C-alpha atoms as a PDB file:
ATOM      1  CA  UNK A   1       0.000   0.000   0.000  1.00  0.00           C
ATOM      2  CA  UNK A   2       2.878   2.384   1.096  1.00  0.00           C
ATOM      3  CA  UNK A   3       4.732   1.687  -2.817  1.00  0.00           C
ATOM      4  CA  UNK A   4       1.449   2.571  -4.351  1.00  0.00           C
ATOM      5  CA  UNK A   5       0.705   5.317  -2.453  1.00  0.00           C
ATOM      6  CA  UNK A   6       4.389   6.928  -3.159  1.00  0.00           C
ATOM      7  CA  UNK A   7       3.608   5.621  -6.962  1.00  0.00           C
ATOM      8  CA  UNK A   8       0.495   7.940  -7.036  1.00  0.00           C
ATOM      9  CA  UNK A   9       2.110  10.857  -4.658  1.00  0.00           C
ATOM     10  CA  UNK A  10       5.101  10.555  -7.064  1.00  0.00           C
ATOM     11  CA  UNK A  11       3.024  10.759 -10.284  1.00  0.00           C
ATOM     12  CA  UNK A  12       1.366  13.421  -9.355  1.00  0.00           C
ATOM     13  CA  UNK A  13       4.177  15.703  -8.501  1.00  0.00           C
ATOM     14  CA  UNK A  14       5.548  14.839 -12.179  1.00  0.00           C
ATOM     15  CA  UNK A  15       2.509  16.327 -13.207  1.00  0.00           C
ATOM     16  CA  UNK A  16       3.331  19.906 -12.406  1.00  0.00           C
ATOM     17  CA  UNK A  17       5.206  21.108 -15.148  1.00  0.00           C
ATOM     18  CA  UNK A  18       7.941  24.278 -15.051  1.00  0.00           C
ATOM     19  CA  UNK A  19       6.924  25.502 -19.103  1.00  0.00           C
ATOM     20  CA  UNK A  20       2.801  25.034 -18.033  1.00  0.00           C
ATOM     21  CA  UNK A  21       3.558  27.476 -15.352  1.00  0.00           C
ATOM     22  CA  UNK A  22       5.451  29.831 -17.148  1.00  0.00           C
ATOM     23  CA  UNK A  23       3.593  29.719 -20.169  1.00  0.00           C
ATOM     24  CA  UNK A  24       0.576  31.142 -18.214  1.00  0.00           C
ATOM     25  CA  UNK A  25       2.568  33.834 -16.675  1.00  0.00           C
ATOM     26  CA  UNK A  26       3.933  34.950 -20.120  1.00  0.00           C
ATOM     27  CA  UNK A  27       0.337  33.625 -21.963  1.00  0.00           C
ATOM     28  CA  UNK A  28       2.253  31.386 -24.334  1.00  0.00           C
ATOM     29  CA  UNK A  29       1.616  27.809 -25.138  1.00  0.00           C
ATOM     30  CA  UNK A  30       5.097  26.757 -24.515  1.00  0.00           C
ATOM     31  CA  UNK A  31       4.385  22.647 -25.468  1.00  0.00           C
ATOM     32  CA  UNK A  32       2.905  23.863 -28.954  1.00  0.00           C
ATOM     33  CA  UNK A  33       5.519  26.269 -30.160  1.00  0.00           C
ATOM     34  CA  UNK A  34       9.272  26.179 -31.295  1.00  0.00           C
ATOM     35  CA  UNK A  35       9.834  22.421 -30.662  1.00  0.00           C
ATOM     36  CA  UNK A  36       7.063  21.612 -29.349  1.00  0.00           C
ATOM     37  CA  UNK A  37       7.995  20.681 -26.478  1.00  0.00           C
ATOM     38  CA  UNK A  38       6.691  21.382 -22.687  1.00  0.00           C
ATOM     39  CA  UNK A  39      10.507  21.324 -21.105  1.00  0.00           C
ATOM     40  CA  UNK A  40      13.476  23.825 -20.251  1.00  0.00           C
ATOM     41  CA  UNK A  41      15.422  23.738 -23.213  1.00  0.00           C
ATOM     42  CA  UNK A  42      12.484  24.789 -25.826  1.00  0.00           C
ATOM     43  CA  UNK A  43      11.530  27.852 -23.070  1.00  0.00           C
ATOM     44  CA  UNK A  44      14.801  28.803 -23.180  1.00  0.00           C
ATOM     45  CA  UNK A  45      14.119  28.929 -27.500  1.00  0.00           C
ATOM     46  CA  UNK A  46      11.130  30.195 -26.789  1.00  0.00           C
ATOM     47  CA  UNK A  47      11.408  32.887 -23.897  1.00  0.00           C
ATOM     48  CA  UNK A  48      15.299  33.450 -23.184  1.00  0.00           C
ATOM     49  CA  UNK A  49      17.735  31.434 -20.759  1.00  0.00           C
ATOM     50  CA  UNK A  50      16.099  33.761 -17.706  1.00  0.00           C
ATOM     51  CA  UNK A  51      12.559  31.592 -17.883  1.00  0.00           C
ATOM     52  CA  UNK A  52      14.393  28.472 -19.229  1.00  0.00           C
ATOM     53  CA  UNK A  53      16.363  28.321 -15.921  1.00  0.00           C
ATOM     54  CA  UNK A  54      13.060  28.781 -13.823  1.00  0.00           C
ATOM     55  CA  UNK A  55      11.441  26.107 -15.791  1.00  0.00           C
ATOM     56  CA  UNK A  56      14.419  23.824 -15.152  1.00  0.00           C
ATOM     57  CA  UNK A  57      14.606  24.487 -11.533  1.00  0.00           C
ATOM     58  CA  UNK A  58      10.940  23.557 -10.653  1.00  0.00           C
ATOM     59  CA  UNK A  59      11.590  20.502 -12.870  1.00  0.00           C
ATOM     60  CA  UNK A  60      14.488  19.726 -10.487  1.00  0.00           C
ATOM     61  CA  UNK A  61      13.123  20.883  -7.641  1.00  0.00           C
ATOM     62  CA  UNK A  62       9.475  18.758  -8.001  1.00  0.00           C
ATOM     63  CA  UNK A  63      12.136  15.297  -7.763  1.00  0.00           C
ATOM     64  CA  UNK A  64      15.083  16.560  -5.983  1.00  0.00           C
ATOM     65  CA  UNK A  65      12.827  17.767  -2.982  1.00  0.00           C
ATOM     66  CA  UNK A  66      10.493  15.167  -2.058  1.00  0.00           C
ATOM     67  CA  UNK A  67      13.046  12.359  -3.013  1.00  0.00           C
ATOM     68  CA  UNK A  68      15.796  13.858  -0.210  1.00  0.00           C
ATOM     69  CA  UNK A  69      12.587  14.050   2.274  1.00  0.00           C
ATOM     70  CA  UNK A  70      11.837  10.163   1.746  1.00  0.00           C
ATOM     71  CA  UNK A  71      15.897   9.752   1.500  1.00  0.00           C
ATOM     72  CA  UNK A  72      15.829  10.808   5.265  1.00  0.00           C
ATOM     73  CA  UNK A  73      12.693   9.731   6.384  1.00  0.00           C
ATOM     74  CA  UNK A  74      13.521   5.815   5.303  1.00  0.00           C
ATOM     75  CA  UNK A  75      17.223   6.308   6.289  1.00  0.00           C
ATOM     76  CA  UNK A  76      16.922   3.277   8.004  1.00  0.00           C
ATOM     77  CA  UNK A  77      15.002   1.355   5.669  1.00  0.00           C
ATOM     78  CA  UNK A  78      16.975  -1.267   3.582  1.00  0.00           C
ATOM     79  CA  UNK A  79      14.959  -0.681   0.923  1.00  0.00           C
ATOM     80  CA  UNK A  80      15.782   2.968   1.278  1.00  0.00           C
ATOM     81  CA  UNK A  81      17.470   3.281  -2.508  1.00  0.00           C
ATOM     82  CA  UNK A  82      14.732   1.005  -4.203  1.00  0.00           C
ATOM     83  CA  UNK A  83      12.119   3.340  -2.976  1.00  0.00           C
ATOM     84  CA  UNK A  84      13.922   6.638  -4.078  1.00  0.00           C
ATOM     85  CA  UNK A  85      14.263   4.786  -7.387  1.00  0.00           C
ATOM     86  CA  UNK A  86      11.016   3.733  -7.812  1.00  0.00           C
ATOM     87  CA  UNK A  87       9.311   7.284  -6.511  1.00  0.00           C
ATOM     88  CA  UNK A  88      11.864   8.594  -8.992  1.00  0.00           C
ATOM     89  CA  UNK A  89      10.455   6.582 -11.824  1.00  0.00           C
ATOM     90  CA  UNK A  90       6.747   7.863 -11.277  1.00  0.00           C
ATOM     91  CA  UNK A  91       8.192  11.737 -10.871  1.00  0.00           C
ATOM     92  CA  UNK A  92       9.498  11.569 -14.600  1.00  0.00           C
ATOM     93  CA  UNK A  93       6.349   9.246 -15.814  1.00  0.00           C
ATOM     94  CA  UNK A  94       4.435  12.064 -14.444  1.00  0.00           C
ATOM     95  CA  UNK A  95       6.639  14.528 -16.164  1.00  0.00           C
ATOM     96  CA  UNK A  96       6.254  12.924 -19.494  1.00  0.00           C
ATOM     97  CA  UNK A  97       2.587  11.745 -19.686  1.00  0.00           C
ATOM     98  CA  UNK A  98       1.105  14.411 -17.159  1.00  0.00           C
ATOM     99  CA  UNK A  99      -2.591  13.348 -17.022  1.00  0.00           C
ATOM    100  CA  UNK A 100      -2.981  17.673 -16.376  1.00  0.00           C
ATOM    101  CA  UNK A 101      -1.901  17.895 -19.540  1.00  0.00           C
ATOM    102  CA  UNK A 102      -3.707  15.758 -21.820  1.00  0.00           C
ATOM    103  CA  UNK A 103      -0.848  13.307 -20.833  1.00  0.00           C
ATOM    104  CA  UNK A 104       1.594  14.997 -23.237  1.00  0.00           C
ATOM    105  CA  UNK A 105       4.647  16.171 -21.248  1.00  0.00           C
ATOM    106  CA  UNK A 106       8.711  17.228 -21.509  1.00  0.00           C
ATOM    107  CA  UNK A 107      11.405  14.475 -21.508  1.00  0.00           C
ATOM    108  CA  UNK A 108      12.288  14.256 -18.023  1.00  0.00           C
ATOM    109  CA  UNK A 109      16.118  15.640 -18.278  1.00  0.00           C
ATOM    110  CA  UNK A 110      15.703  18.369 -15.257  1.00  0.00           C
ATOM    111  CA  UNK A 111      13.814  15.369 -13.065  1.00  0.00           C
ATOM    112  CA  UNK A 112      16.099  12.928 -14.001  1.00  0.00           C
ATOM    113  CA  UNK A 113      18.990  15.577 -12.845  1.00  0.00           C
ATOM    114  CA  UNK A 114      16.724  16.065  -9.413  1.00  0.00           C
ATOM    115  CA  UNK A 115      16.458  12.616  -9.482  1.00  0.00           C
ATOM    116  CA  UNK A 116      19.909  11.911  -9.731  1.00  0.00           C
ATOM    117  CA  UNK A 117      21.432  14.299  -7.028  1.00  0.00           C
ATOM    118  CA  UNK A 118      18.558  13.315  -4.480  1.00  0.00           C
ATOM    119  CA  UNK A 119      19.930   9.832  -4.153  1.00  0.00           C
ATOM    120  CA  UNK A 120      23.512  10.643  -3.966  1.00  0.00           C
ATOM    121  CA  UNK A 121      25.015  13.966  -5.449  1.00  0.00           C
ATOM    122  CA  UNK A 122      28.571  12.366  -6.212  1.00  0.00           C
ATOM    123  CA  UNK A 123      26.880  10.380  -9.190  1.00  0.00           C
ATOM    124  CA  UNK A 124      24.784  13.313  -9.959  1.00  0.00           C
ATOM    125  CA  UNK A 125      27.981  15.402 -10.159  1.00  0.00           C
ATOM    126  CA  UNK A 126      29.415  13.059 -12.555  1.00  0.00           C
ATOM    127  CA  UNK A 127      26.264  12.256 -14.972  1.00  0.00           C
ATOM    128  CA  UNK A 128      26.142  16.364 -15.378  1.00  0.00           C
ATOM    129  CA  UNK A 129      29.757  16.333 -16.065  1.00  0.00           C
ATOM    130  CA  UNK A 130      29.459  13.775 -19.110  1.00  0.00           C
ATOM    131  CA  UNK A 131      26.203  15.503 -20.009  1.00  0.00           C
ATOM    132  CA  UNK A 132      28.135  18.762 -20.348  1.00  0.00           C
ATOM    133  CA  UNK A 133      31.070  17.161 -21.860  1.00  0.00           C
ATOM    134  CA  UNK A 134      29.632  15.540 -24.682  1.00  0.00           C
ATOM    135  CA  UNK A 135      26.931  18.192 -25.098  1.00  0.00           C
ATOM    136  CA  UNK A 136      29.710  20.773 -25.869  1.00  0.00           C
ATOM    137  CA  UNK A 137      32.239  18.212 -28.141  1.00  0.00           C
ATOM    138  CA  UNK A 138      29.457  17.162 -30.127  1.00  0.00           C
ATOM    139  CA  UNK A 139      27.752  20.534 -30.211  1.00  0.00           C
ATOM    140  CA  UNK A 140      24.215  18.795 -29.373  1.00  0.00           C
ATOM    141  CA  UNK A 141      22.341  19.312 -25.747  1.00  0.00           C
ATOM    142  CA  UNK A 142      20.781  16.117 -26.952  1.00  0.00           C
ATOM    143  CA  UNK A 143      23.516  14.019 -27.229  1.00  0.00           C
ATOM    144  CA  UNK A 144      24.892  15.214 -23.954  1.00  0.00           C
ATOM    145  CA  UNK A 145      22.111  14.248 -22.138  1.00  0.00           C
ATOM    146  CA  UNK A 146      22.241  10.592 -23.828  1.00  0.00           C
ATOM    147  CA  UNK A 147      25.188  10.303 -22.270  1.00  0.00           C
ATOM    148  CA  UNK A 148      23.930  11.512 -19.206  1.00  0.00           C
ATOM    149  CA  UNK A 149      21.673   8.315 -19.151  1.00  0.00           C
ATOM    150  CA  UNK A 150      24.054   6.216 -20.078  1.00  0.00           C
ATOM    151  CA  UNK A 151      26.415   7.239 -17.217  1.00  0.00           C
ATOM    152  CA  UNK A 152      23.305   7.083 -14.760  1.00  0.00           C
ATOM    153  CA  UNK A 153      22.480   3.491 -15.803  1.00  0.00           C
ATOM    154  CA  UNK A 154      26.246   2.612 -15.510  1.00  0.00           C
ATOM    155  CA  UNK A 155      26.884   4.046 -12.275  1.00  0.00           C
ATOM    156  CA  UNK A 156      23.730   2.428 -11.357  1.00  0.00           C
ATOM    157  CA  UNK A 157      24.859  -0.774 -12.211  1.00  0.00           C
ATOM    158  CA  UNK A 158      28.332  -0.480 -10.576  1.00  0.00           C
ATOM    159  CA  UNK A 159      26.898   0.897  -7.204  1.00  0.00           C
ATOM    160  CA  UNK A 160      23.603  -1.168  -6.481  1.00  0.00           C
ATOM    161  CA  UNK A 161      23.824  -4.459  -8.937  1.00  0.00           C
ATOM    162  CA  UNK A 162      23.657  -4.994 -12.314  1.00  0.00           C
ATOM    163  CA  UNK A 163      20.832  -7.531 -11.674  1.00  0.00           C
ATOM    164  CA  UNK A 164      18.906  -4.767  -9.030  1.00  0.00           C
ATOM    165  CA  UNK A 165      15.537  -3.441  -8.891  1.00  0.00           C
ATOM    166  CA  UNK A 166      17.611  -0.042  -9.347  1.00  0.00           C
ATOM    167  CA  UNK A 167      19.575  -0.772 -12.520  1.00  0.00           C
ATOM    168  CA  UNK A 168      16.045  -2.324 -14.199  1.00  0.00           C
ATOM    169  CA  UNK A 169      14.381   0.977 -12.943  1.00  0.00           C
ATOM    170  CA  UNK A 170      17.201   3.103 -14.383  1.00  0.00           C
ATOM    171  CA  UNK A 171      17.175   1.496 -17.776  1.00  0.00           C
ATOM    172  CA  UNK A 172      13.546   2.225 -18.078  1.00  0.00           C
ATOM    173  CA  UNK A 173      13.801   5.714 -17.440  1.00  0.00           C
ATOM    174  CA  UNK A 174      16.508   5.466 -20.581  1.00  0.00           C
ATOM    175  CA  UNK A 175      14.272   3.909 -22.287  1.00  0.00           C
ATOM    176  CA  UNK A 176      11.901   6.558 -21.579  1.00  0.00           C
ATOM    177  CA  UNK A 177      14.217   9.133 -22.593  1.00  0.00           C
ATOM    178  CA  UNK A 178      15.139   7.527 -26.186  1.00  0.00           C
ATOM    179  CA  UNK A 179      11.938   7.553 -27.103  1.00  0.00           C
ATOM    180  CA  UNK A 180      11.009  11.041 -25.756  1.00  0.00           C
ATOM    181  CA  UNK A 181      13.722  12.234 -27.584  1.00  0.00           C
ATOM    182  CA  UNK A 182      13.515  10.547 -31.461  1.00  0.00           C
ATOM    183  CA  UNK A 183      12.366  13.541 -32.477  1.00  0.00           C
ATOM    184  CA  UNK A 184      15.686  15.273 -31.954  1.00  0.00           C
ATOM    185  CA  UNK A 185      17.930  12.153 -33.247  1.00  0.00           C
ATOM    186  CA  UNK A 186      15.825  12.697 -36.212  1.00  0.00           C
ATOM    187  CA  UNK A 187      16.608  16.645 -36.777  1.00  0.00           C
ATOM    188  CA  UNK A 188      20.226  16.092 -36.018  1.00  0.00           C
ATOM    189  CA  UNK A 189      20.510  13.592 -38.856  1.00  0.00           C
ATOM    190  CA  UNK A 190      18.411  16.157 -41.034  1.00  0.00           C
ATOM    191  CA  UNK A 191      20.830  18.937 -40.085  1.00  0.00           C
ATOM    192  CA  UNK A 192      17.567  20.749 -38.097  1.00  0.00           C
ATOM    193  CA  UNK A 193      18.639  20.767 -34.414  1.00  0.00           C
ATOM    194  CA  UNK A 194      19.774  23.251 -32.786  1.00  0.00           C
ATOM    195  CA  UNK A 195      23.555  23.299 -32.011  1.00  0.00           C
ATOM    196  CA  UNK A 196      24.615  24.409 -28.092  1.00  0.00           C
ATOM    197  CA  UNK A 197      26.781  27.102 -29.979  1.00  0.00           C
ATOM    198  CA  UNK A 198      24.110  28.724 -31.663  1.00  0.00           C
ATOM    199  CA  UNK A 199      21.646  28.474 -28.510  1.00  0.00           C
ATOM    200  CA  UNK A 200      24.254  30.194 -26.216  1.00  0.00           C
ATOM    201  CA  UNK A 201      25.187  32.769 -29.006  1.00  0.00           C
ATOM    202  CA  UNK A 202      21.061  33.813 -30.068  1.00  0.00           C
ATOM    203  CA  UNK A 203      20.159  33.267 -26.193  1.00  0.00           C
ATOM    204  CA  UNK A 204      22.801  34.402 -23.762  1.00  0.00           C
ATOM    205  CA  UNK A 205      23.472  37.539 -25.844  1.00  0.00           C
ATOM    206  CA  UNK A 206      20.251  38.761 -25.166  1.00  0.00           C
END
């Protein structure tokens, strides 16, 4: 009863999404313009870095917070790191199917990040490092953050079993991320995505 009761709790949190909120304040539809896409990186197209970084911060925020709450309140638990995992998973289903908004959400990126750094900031600290690396050798935020997966499912495996509840939780929230994000492996390979070059020179000139 307690899992499906953090399930639901965890869901729902997912729900509330950083671009809805923002896109009322600024009376833009945020999911159905630029890229289409309810998330940080298309208000930051959109709007300018300023809003982009709010958006991404209540997207961290909505995981990171409650997940460091249970993190303390089951310190004792053994199961402590399987729950945070599996509350985790719901936060970003929530994020990316939000029944509030007709169950078409973001990607999960910022919640995976809050995610990430709830249930121990070392491997956080690390996943944003390759995310950054690779996003600025390859020139794509995209790519970057594919290897931010891959790095979370890896350090997964390495610190809590590759046979775990954790690592099978971990690859599904990949898995939910690849498909989330087809859209932009498809505009790469068309020469249509937008570089991190050109987003810091239109955006952070501003």
């Amino acid at each position: 009863m307690a899992i499906l009761s953090l399930a639901l709790i965890g869901y729902l949190l997912g729900c509330v999404n950083g671009s809805q909120i923002i896109g009322k304040m600024k009376n833009i539809d945020i999911g159905n313009k630029g890229y289409k896409n309810p998330g940080a990186s298309n208000t930051t197209l959109l709007l300018g870095w300023k809003y982009g970084v709010i958006v991404a911060l209540i997207d961290i925020g909505k995981a990171m917070i409650p997940l460091i709450y249970l993190k303390l309140y089951y310190a004792n638990d053994p199961f402590q790191i399987a729950i945070l995992y599996l509350t985790g998973l719901f936060i970003i289903i929530g994020h990316n199917y939000p029944i509030t908004m007709k169950f078409k959400g973001g990607k999960g990126t910022a919640s995976i990040i809050g995610m990430i750094f709830a249930i121990n900031w070392k491997i956080g600290l690390f996943c944003i490092g390759i995310l950054l690396l690779i996003g600025v050798i390859s020139d794509y935020f995209v790519i970057g953050v594919w290897g931010m997966y891959l790095s979370f499912v890896g350090s997964t495996g390495f610190s809590y079993g590759f046979l775990s509840l954790q690592m099978t939780i971990a690859l599904i929230i990949m898995s939910l991320s690849t498909i989330k994000h087809i859209e932009n492996y498809r505009r790469i390979l068309e020469k249509k995505e937008i570089r991190v070059s050109k987003l810091i020179k239109d955006k952070f000139a501003l």
